Amino acid sequence: MVEHLFIISTTLFASGSLFALCFYKWQKLGNTISLILAAIASCFNIVIAASVLLNQSAIRFNFPLHHAIIEYNFFIDSLSAIFILVISVISFIASIYSLGYTKLYVNKRDTRFLGFNFNFFLLSMILVITANNALVFMIVWELMTLVSFFLVIFEYENPLHRKAGFVYLFMSYICAIFISVAFFIMFSYVNIWTFDFDSFRYAGDIMPAISKNIVFFLVLIGFGIKAGIFPLHLWLPLAHPAAPGNVSMVMSGVMIKTAIYGFIRFYFEFLTPCPPWWGIIVLTIGATSAILGILYALMEKDIKTLLAYSSVENIGIILISIGLSMIFKSYNLTALSSLALVAGLYHMLNHAVFKSLLFGCAGNIYYSTHTKNIEQLGGLIKRLQITAPLFLVGALAISAIPPLNGFMSEWLVFQSLLNGFDIPSVIVKVLTAICGATVALTGALVATCFVKAFGISFLALPRSEHAQHAKEVPVIMYVSMGLLAGLCVLMGLFPAKIMMVINHVNIDLLDVNIARAIISYDWLQTDTLQTNFSVVSTKSASVFGLMLLAITVGAMTLINLSFTKKLYETWTCGISPEPRFGYTATAFTKPFRIIFSNLYRPRLEIKTTYSVFRYFVKSILYVSEITPIFEKYFYAPLSRYVLGISNKVRWIHIGSVHIYLIYIFITLLISLLVIRW
Amino acid sequence: MIQLVILPILQIVVIAGLSPLVKGFINKTEARFQCRRGPGLFQPYYNLMKLLRKDAVVSETASWIFTATPYVAFISVLIIALLVPVLSSTVPANFTGDIILVIYLFALGRFFLALSSLDTGSAFGGMGGSREMTISSMAEPAMMLSVFTVAIIGGSTNLSNITQAMLHYKSLSPSLMLALAALAIVIIAEAGRIPIDNPFTHLELTMIHEGMILEFSGRYLALIEWASSMKLLILLTILVNTFLPWGVASGFTFQALIISFAFYIVKIGFFAFLIAVVESSLAKVRLFRIPNLLGTSFILAALAIITHYIVS
């Protein structure tokens, strides 16, 4: 049954791709059909995920395409199902959103390739999650990279986009190399001639510690590149903003999650049991990514780059939970391990929802103002009257403000960190406490960052013509974003339901059922979460809030029945208010630039031109920029070094096919000799 | 059942009712230190009453965020008042949340205040909002770590459980002292008092919280002022009732509540006096010195946790 649904959805995606290509004359029609097909296919996938999660039974099936080495077998367990669920929900909404967003490109450029690649992109993500064979996995993984690369360079005439695409492709290939080497090392310890994941499961038992450690690092770097952890995030803030709005929504919302899936598969299934220091490394990397990601997001003026950096931060939070879960697991604290895993997966779901929402709203801003630079926006709340509250919901959710969903997962992360005191090692205890402080700092910085993002772009007076004449986007675009905003609220108010769903993964992966810890109170029918540390229910907190609001408003009205609001212009010391009086993003984050100057290495340049006397300033040029230290001190020397070596060995490229054939022959010979001995 | 109805009302009445008095008390004490008579103890009440009756002037530039902010700020503080043990260690909304929710509810109010500071399009507001967010970002880790310390000692992040555990906690642990010191600094920062922020100034160079709320008037200003004084009282309450829970009623009897109330007044009075002393004897530090101060607080809190692990 599920197998048929899977085939149907795959076919729908594929035919959607082809439909997009069909109509050269009526590109809009082709595009619409392909996007609708993608939306329907996503619905099928939601059904698949739901049925697997509800029946709690893993499903495996083979595609009968006989081939010498590759068996096209697929496997959906609860872990895959969770990821399929989140990918499908986001792709459904993204497809609907695209129906509006692609109007931006209609008659301006060839949208056929957008629809073609978009469908294949969604399909490839589903296949990555379901593949149960290392070779199939690598093929669909590469497919995912390739089609998303085409989407990144969709607006190829912009050199920045081409650069972004190149960096993305380059990093992705390094990522693929690392992962495939990891697979091959594991394969060498499995005695059966098959790349099936089933033979890899529990390969950790037979592998010697040294190769396990090598595989650990290979996987960490390989999937780390895709996930965008520091300092491997290089491509992420370039590629996500370059892609069209609907695509960056999917890329940042769910594509980077495929790497999280990879981490969990490897570390919780293939390489078990793992030593505690693996978890510590993942935890530390997560904390570093979280804090650095948000610090760079804070400085961004391009709204989509800001959101991309914020993805780095959120991946960091997810990795903190996963690392914690690994640590707990290696000390055999399985219940705590599952709590941490639930926190991580919960945050993964949340991030997919609110990041897609924010990217969608950024797309709306771009659609109506044709700019992504928030310094040129302002006053949009009165022009994009529906997008503004939607963006606000996303901003509040990502800042972990109760009662929205971001808070619930952050709370769970804190709870799992606090349970770190159960770990027998003092170093880990202190480390978890410090990570708690890091998460707190990150949370506060996220709030600042999104006050900036929302405040500067939506409030005050418009600072440019674009913002002045912005008009609300087509209905379909904000309706689809409304769905996501609704999800943000629901996932915050009913956390126990979400956790129950994620709990299936625990049962499968860790053999623990923590359903008892997720209990409900009777009073107010509150959805309450209970860990062995504390309880929280944002639902009843909101109920209290609404009650108190009613009382307050009532009391206010009683005190002053004839209350009037008088509108008057903002007092700006006697001059009539102008847009340039308002605070800018650069100004808003100036204190951080000074406090964290060791990291940012800010460069400031003020050029004043005078007319006649020193007292009459004609114009002031203010240039402020920060040094991207990772690019400058890590990637630049590295690439210089690599280029230097390549220059030295360039002489072997003679250009003659015969010589190349000899190279191949020698390589083959050496490989054979190496394998024999 | 009576507990469910009376306790919430009691807590809100105590917090909302007493908070202007705490402010008045601090002001009066400071005036005494400066050899002034100063306004009466109840001046903050008169101010609130006056503001509540007045109409408001709102900027044309401002959007709905601006009018929603005072309510959000006020309500979020009221919810917190339900989550913090005040007179009894039983908390009305015990099942609803814990100290992490409290911290993030403060963030809710702050988020909206910072947004509304940008809303009117004047430079003062943005400046205040930017500074407030900076300071709170710096304060958050220290606050979380000191909270972690009590949470680990108390075995819960639920404030009611922490208070109950602390009531029976006999030893005088050094880690608690360190956490107390750390939290005290954080509270001064969060409540916007000297030496972090000067609540009496409207000077461009020095104002932080006042800069944010410069454009509010009438009822809106009253709500925000009230919320900020409640915030100070709640933070002090958390401090006294988690670290020094002497006299806090563990049950719900009339007698115990009266005793608890007396203790509460004394403890809060002591800390308010301490704030007045600090404010009178220190100058406001420069904005970019604040991270050092909060860094000290962070180190103290981190030491508190490490001490706890080493001592126990």
PDB file of N, CA and C in Angstrom, chain A residues 467-529:
ATOM      1  N   ALA A 467      10.497  50.668  -0.995  1.00  0.00           N
ATOM      2  CA  ALA A 467       9.672  50.403   0.171  1.00  0.00           C
ATOM      3  C   ALA A 467       8.440  51.292   0.159  1.00  0.00           C
ATOM      4  N   GLN A 468       8.618  52.500  -0.361  1.00  0.00           N
ATOM      5  CA  GLN A 468       7.515  53.455  -0.412  1.00  0.00           C
ATOM      6  C   GLN A 468       6.339  52.900  -1.212  1.00  0.00           C
ATOM      7  N   HIS A 469       6.675  52.259  -2.326  1.00  0.00           N
ATOM      8  CA  HIS A 469       5.600  51.825  -3.222  1.00  0.00           C
ATOM      9  C   HIS A 469       5.327  50.333  -3.156  1.00  0.00           C
ATOM     10  N   ALA A 470       5.698  49.709  -2.048  1.00  0.00           N
ATOM     11  CA  ALA A 470       5.474  48.267  -1.935  1.00  0.00           C
ATOM     12  C   ALA A 470       3.983  47.976  -1.899  1.00  0.00           C
ATOM     13  N   LYS A 471       3.625  46.881  -2.544  1.00  0.00           N
ATOM     14  CA  LYS A 471       2.215  46.453  -2.523  1.00  0.00           C
ATOM     15  C   LYS A 471       2.148  45.026  -2.015  1.00  0.00           C
ATOM     16  N   GLU A 472       1.025  44.683  -1.400  1.00  0.00           N
ATOM     17  CA  GLU A 472       0.876  43.336  -0.856  1.00  0.00           C
ATOM     18  C   GLU A 472       0.956  42.313  -1.978  1.00  0.00           C
ATOM     19  N   VAL A 473       1.508  41.141  -1.631  1.00  0.00           N
ATOM     20  CA  VAL A 473       1.760  40.095  -2.617  1.00  0.00           C
ATOM     21  C   VAL A 473       0.464  39.350  -2.952  1.00  0.00           C
ATOM     22  N   PRO A 474       0.479  38.510  -4.007  1.00  0.00           N
ATOM     23  CA  PRO A 474      -0.721  37.736  -4.333  1.00  0.00           C
ATOM     24  C   PRO A 474      -1.209  36.889  -3.158  1.00  0.00           C
ATOM     25  N   VAL A 475      -2.517  36.664  -3.151  1.00  0.00           N
ATOM     26  CA  VAL A 475      -3.158  35.982  -2.029  1.00  0.00           C
ATOM     27  C   VAL A 475      -2.486  34.651  -1.709  1.00  0.00           C
ATOM     28  N   ILE A 476      -2.199  33.875  -2.760  1.00  0.00           N
ATOM     29  CA  ILE A 476      -1.696  32.516  -2.540  1.00  0.00           C
ATOM     30  C   ILE A 476      -0.403  32.539  -1.733  1.00  0.00           C
ATOM     31  N   MET A 477       0.365  33.619  -1.886  1.00  0.00           N
ATOM     32  CA  MET A 477       1.650  33.679  -1.200  1.00  0.00           C
ATOM     33  C   MET A 477       1.473  33.878   0.297  1.00  0.00           C
ATOM     34  N   TYR A 478       0.535  34.747   0.684  1.00  0.00           N
ATOM     35  CA  TYR A 478       0.419  34.898   2.135  1.00  0.00           C
ATOM     36  C   TYR A 478      -0.483  33.851   2.771  1.00  0.00           C
ATOM     37  N   VAL A 479      -1.356  33.261   1.959  1.00  0.00           N
ATOM     38  CA  VAL A 479      -2.150  32.167   2.533  1.00  0.00           C
ATOM     39  C   VAL A 479      -1.243  30.991   2.901  1.00  0.00           C
ATOM     40  N   SER A 480      -0.320  30.663   1.990  1.00  0.00           N
ATOM     41  CA  SER A 480       0.557  29.532   2.289  1.00  0.00           C
ATOM     42  C   SER A 480       1.448  29.843   3.486  1.00  0.00           C
ATOM     43  N   MET A 481       1.871  31.120   3.589  1.00  0.00           N
ATOM     44  CA  MET A 481       2.669  31.486   4.760  1.00  0.00           C
ATOM     45  C   MET A 481       1.812  31.470   6.023  1.00  0.00           C
ATOM     46  N   GLY A 482       0.536  31.777   5.845  1.00  0.00           N
ATOM     47  CA  GLY A 482      -0.386  31.718   6.983  1.00  0.00           C
ATOM     48  C   GLY A 482      -0.466  30.311   7.556  1.00  0.00           C
ATOM     49  N   LEU A 483      -0.430  29.320   6.660  1.00  0.00           N
ATOM     50  CA  LEU A 483      -0.453  27.927   7.131  1.00  0.00           C
ATOM     51  C   LEU A 483       0.743  27.664   8.037  1.00  0.00           C
ATOM     52  N   LEU A 484       1.911  28.157   7.602  1.00  0.00           N
ATOM     53  CA  LEU A 484       3.120  27.927   8.407  1.00  0.00           C
ATOM     54  C   LEU A 484       3.028  28.660   9.740  1.00  0.00           C
ATOM     55  N   ALA A 485       2.504  29.886   9.698  1.00  0.00           N
ATOM     56  CA  ALA A 485       2.375  30.637  10.945  1.00  0.00           C
ATOM     57  C   ALA A 485       1.436  29.900  11.893  1.00  0.00           C
ATOM     58  N   GLY A 486       0.366  29.333  11.315  1.00  0.00           N
ATOM     59  CA  GLY A 486      -0.550  28.542  12.129  1.00  0.00           C
ATOM     60  C   GLY A 486       0.164  27.357  12.751  1.00  0.00           C
ATOM     61  N   LEU A 487       1.016  26.713  11.964  1.00  0.00           N
ATOM     62  CA  LEU A 487       1.786  25.586  12.490  1.00  0.00           C
ATOM     63  C   LEU A 487       2.686  26.023  13.644  1.00  0.00           C
ATOM     64  N   CYS A 488       3.278  27.211  13.512  1.00  0.00           N
ATOM     65  CA  CYS A 488       4.138  27.734  14.579  1.00  0.00           C
ATOM     66  C   CYS A 488       3.353  27.804  15.875  1.00  0.00           C
ATOM     67  N   VAL A 489       2.123  28.307  15.787  1.00  0.00           N
ATOM     68  CA  VAL A 489       1.311  28.457  16.991  1.00  0.00           C
ATOM     69  C   VAL A 489       0.906  27.085  17.528  1.00  0.00           C
ATOM     70  N   LEU A 490       0.418  26.221  16.633  1.00  0.00           N
ATOM     71  CA  LEU A 490      -0.077  24.918  17.080  1.00  0.00           C
ATOM     72  C   LEU A 490       1.042  24.073  17.691  1.00  0.00           C
ATOM     73  N   MET A 491       2.210  24.108  17.043  1.00  0.00           N
ATOM     74  CA  MET A 491       3.300  23.292  17.564  1.00  0.00           C
ATOM     75  C   MET A 491       3.823  23.830  18.884  1.00  0.00           C
ATOM     76  N   GLY A 492       3.532  25.102  19.156  1.00  0.00           N
ATOM     77  CA  GLY A 492       3.887  25.640  20.458  1.00  0.00           C
ATOM     78  C   GLY A 492       2.855  25.287  21.506  1.00  0.00           C
ATOM     79  N   LEU A 493       1.595  25.272  21.107  1.00  0.00           N
ATOM     80  CA  LEU A 493       0.535  25.048  22.096  1.00  0.00           C
ATOM     81  C   LEU A 493       0.331  23.567  22.412  1.00  0.00           C
ATOM     82  N   PHE A 494       0.628  22.707  21.479  1.00  0.00           N
ATOM     83  CA  PHE A 494       0.395  21.276  21.732  1.00  0.00           C
ATOM     84  C   PHE A 494       1.698  20.485  21.613  1.00  0.00           C
ATOM     85  N   PRO A 495       2.638  20.794  22.462  1.00  0.00           N
ATOM     86  CA  PRO A 495       3.947  20.136  22.336  1.00  0.00           C
ATOM     87  C   PRO A 495       3.878  18.642  22.606  1.00  0.00           C
ATOM     88  N   ALA A 496       2.973  18.246  23.502  1.00  0.00           N
ATOM     89  CA  ALA A 496       2.928  16.830  23.855  1.00  0.00           C
ATOM     90  C   ALA A 496       2.586  15.976  22.641  1.00  0.00           C
ATOM     91  N   LYS A 497       1.706  16.502  21.789  1.00  0.00           N
ATOM     92  CA  LYS A 497       1.322  15.751  20.593  1.00  0.00           C
ATOM     93  C   LYS A 497       2.549  15.535  19.701  1.00  0.00           C
ATOM     94  N   ILE A 498       3.294  16.613  19.506  1.00  0.00           N
ATOM     95  CA  ILE A 498       4.478  16.532  18.651  1.00  0.00           C
ATOM     96  C   ILE A 498       5.472  15.536  19.249  1.00  0.00           C
ATOM     97  N   MET A 499       5.643  15.642  20.575  1.00  0.00           N
ATOM     98  CA  MET A 499       6.625  14.773  21.210  1.00  0.00           C
ATOM     99  C   MET A 499       6.224  13.315  21.116  1.00  0.00           C
ATOM    100  N   MET A 500       4.921  13.067  21.187  1.00  0.00           N
ATOM    101  CA  MET A 500       4.446  11.684  21.063  1.00  0.00           C
ATOM    102  C   MET A 500       4.825  11.129  19.694  1.00  0.00           C
ATOM    103  N   VAL A 501       4.715  11.975  18.683  1.00  0.00           N
ATOM    104  CA  VAL A 501       5.085  11.537  17.337  1.00  0.00           C
ATOM    105  C   VAL A 501       6.581  11.239  17.277  1.00  0.00           C
ATOM    106  N   ILE A 502       7.372  12.152  17.852  1.00  0.00           N
ATOM    107  CA  ILE A 502       8.827  11.956  17.788  1.00  0.00           C
ATOM    108  C   ILE A 502       9.235  10.757  18.632  1.00  0.00           C
ATOM    109  N   ASN A 503       8.433  10.490  19.640  1.00  0.00           N
ATOM    110  CA  ASN A 503       8.741   9.379  20.546  1.00  0.00           C
ATOM    111  C   ASN A 503       8.897   8.052  19.797  1.00  0.00           C
ATOM    112  N   HIS A 504       8.192   7.928  18.654  1.00  0.00           N
ATOM    113  CA  HIS A 504       8.319   6.694  17.867  1.00  0.00           C
ATOM    114  C   HIS A 504       9.770   6.451  17.459  1.00  0.00           C
ATOM    115  N   VAL A 505      10.471   7.545  17.187  1.00  0.00           N
ATOM    116  CA  VAL A 505      11.877   7.406  16.802  1.00  0.00           C
ATOM    117  C   VAL A 505      12.665   6.813  17.957  1.00  0.00           C
ATOM    118  N   ASN A 506      12.358   7.280  19.174  1.00  0.00           N
ATOM    119  CA  ASN A 506      13.021   6.726  20.354  1.00  0.00           C
ATOM    120  C   ASN A 506      12.834   5.231  20.450  1.00  0.00           C
ATOM    121  N   ILE A 507      11.578   4.842  20.222  1.00  0.00           N
ATOM    122  CA  ILE A 507      11.269   3.415  20.362  1.00  0.00           C
ATOM    123  C   ILE A 507      12.088   2.623  19.360  1.00  0.00           C
ATOM    124  N   ASP A 508      12.180   3.159  18.140  1.00  0.00           N
ATOM    125  CA  ASP A 508      12.921   2.452  17.102  1.00  0.00           C
ATOM    126  C   ASP A 508      14.425   2.479  17.339  1.00  0.00           C
ATOM    127  N   LEU A 509      14.898   3.661  17.683  1.00  0.00           N
ATOM    128  CA  LEU A 509      16.334   3.894  17.643  1.00  0.00           C
ATOM    129  C   LEU A 509      17.004   3.562  18.965  1.00  0.00           C
ATOM    130  N   LEU A 510      16.363   3.920  20.055  1.00  0.00           N
ATOM    131  CA  LEU A 510      17.010   3.781  21.357  1.00  0.00           C
ATOM    132  C   LEU A 510      16.331   2.747  22.239  1.00  0.00           C
ATOM    133  N   ASP A 511      15.228   2.203  21.731  1.00  0.00           N
ATOM    134  CA  ASP A 511      14.515   1.214  22.519  1.00  0.00           C
ATOM    135  C   ASP A 511      13.956   1.767  23.824  1.00  0.00           C
ATOM    136  N   VAL A 512      13.619   3.031  23.811  1.00  0.00           N
ATOM    137  CA  VAL A 512      13.052   3.640  25.013  1.00  0.00           C
ATOM    138  C   VAL A 512      11.720   4.264  24.650  1.00  0.00           C
ATOM    139  N   ASN A 513      10.797   4.182  25.579  1.00  0.00           N
ATOM    140  CA  ASN A 513       9.525   4.831  25.368  1.00  0.00           C
ATOM    141  C   ASN A 513       9.356   5.874  26.465  1.00  0.00           C
ATOM    142  N   ILE A 514       9.373   7.151  26.100  1.00  0.00           N
ATOM    143  CA  ILE A 514       9.250   8.147  27.160  1.00  0.00           C
ATOM    144  C   ILE A 514       7.849   8.749  27.183  1.00  0.00           C
ATOM    145  N   ALA A 515       6.901   7.990  26.647  1.00  0.00           N
ATOM    146  CA  ALA A 515       5.535   8.516  26.595  1.00  0.00           C
ATOM    147  C   ALA A 515       5.024   8.864  27.988  1.00  0.00           C
ATOM    148  N   ARG A 516       5.493   8.119  28.989  1.00  0.00           N
ATOM    149  CA  ARG A 516       4.993   8.384  30.338  1.00  0.00           C
ATOM    150  C   ARG A 516       5.430   9.755  30.848  1.00  0.00           C
ATOM    151  N   ALA A 517       6.579  10.205  30.347  1.00  0.00           N
ATOM    152  CA  ALA A 517       7.076  11.503  30.801  1.00  0.00           C
ATOM    153  C   ALA A 517       6.305  12.659  30.177  1.00  0.00           C
ATOM    154  N   ILE A 518       5.576  12.354  29.123  1.00  0.00           N
ATOM    155  CA  ILE A 518       4.827  13.404  28.433  1.00  0.00           C
ATOM    156  C   ILE A 518       3.378  13.264  28.850  1.00  0.00           C
ATOM    157  N   ILE A 519       2.980  13.922  29.891  1.00  0.00           N
ATOM    158  CA  ILE A 519       1.645  13.652  30.416  1.00  0.00           C
ATOM    159  C   ILE A 519       0.750  14.874  30.291  1.00  0.00           C
ATOM    160  N   SER A 520      -0.504  14.632  30.446  1.00  0.00           N
ATOM    161  CA  SER A 520      -1.466  15.729  30.355  1.00  0.00           C
ATOM    162  C   SER A 520      -2.162  15.942  31.688  1.00  0.00           C
ATOM    163  N   TYR A 521      -2.365  17.189  32.022  1.00  0.00           N
ATOM    164  CA  TYR A 521      -3.148  17.506  33.209  1.00  0.00           C
ATOM    165  C   TYR A 521      -4.611  17.634  32.820  1.00  0.00           C
ATOM    166  N   ASP A 522      -5.450  17.528  33.800  1.00  0.00           N
ATOM    167  CA  ASP A 522      -6.865  17.621  33.491  1.00  0.00           C
ATOM    168  C   ASP A 522      -7.352  19.059  33.432  1.00  0.00           C
ATOM    169  N   TRP A 523      -6.859  19.846  34.381  1.00  0.00           N
ATOM    170  CA  TRP A 523      -7.376  21.195  34.474  1.00  0.00           C
ATOM    171  C   TRP A 523      -7.066  21.987  33.220  1.00  0.00           C
ATOM    172  N   LEU A 524      -8.054  22.628  32.668  1.00  0.00           N
ATOM    173  CA  LEU A 524      -7.923  23.396  31.426  1.00  0.00           C
ATOM    174  C   LEU A 524      -7.523  22.509  30.246  1.00  0.00           C
ATOM    175  N   GLN A 525      -7.550  21.199  30.465  1.00  0.00           N
ATOM    176  CA  GLN A 525      -7.115  20.259  29.426  1.00  0.00           C
ATOM    177  C   GLN A 525      -5.770  20.674  28.863  1.00  0.00           C
ATOM    178  N   THR A 526      -4.872  20.990  29.745  1.00  0.00           N
ATOM    179  CA  THR A 526      -3.621  21.545  29.258  1.00  0.00           C
ATOM    180  C   THR A 526      -2.727  20.469  28.688  1.00  0.00           C
ATOM    181  N   ASP A 527      -2.023  20.906  27.675  1.00  0.00           N
ATOM    182  CA  ASP A 527      -1.051  20.041  27.057  1.00  0.00           C
ATOM    183  C   ASP A 527       0.244  20.287  27.794  1.00  0.00           C
ATOM    184  N   THR A 528       0.646  19.350  28.597  1.00  0.00           N
ATOM    185  CA  THR A 528       1.770  19.637  29.461  1.00  0.00           C
ATOM    186  C   THR A 528       2.913  18.702  29.175  1.00  0.00           C
ATOM    187  N   LEU A 529       4.085  19.247  29.252  1.00  0.00           N
ATOM    188  CA  LEU A 529       5.263  18.442  29.067  1.00  0.00           C
ATOM    189  C   LEU A 529       5.929  18.255  30.397  1.00  0.00           C
TER     190      LEU A 529
END
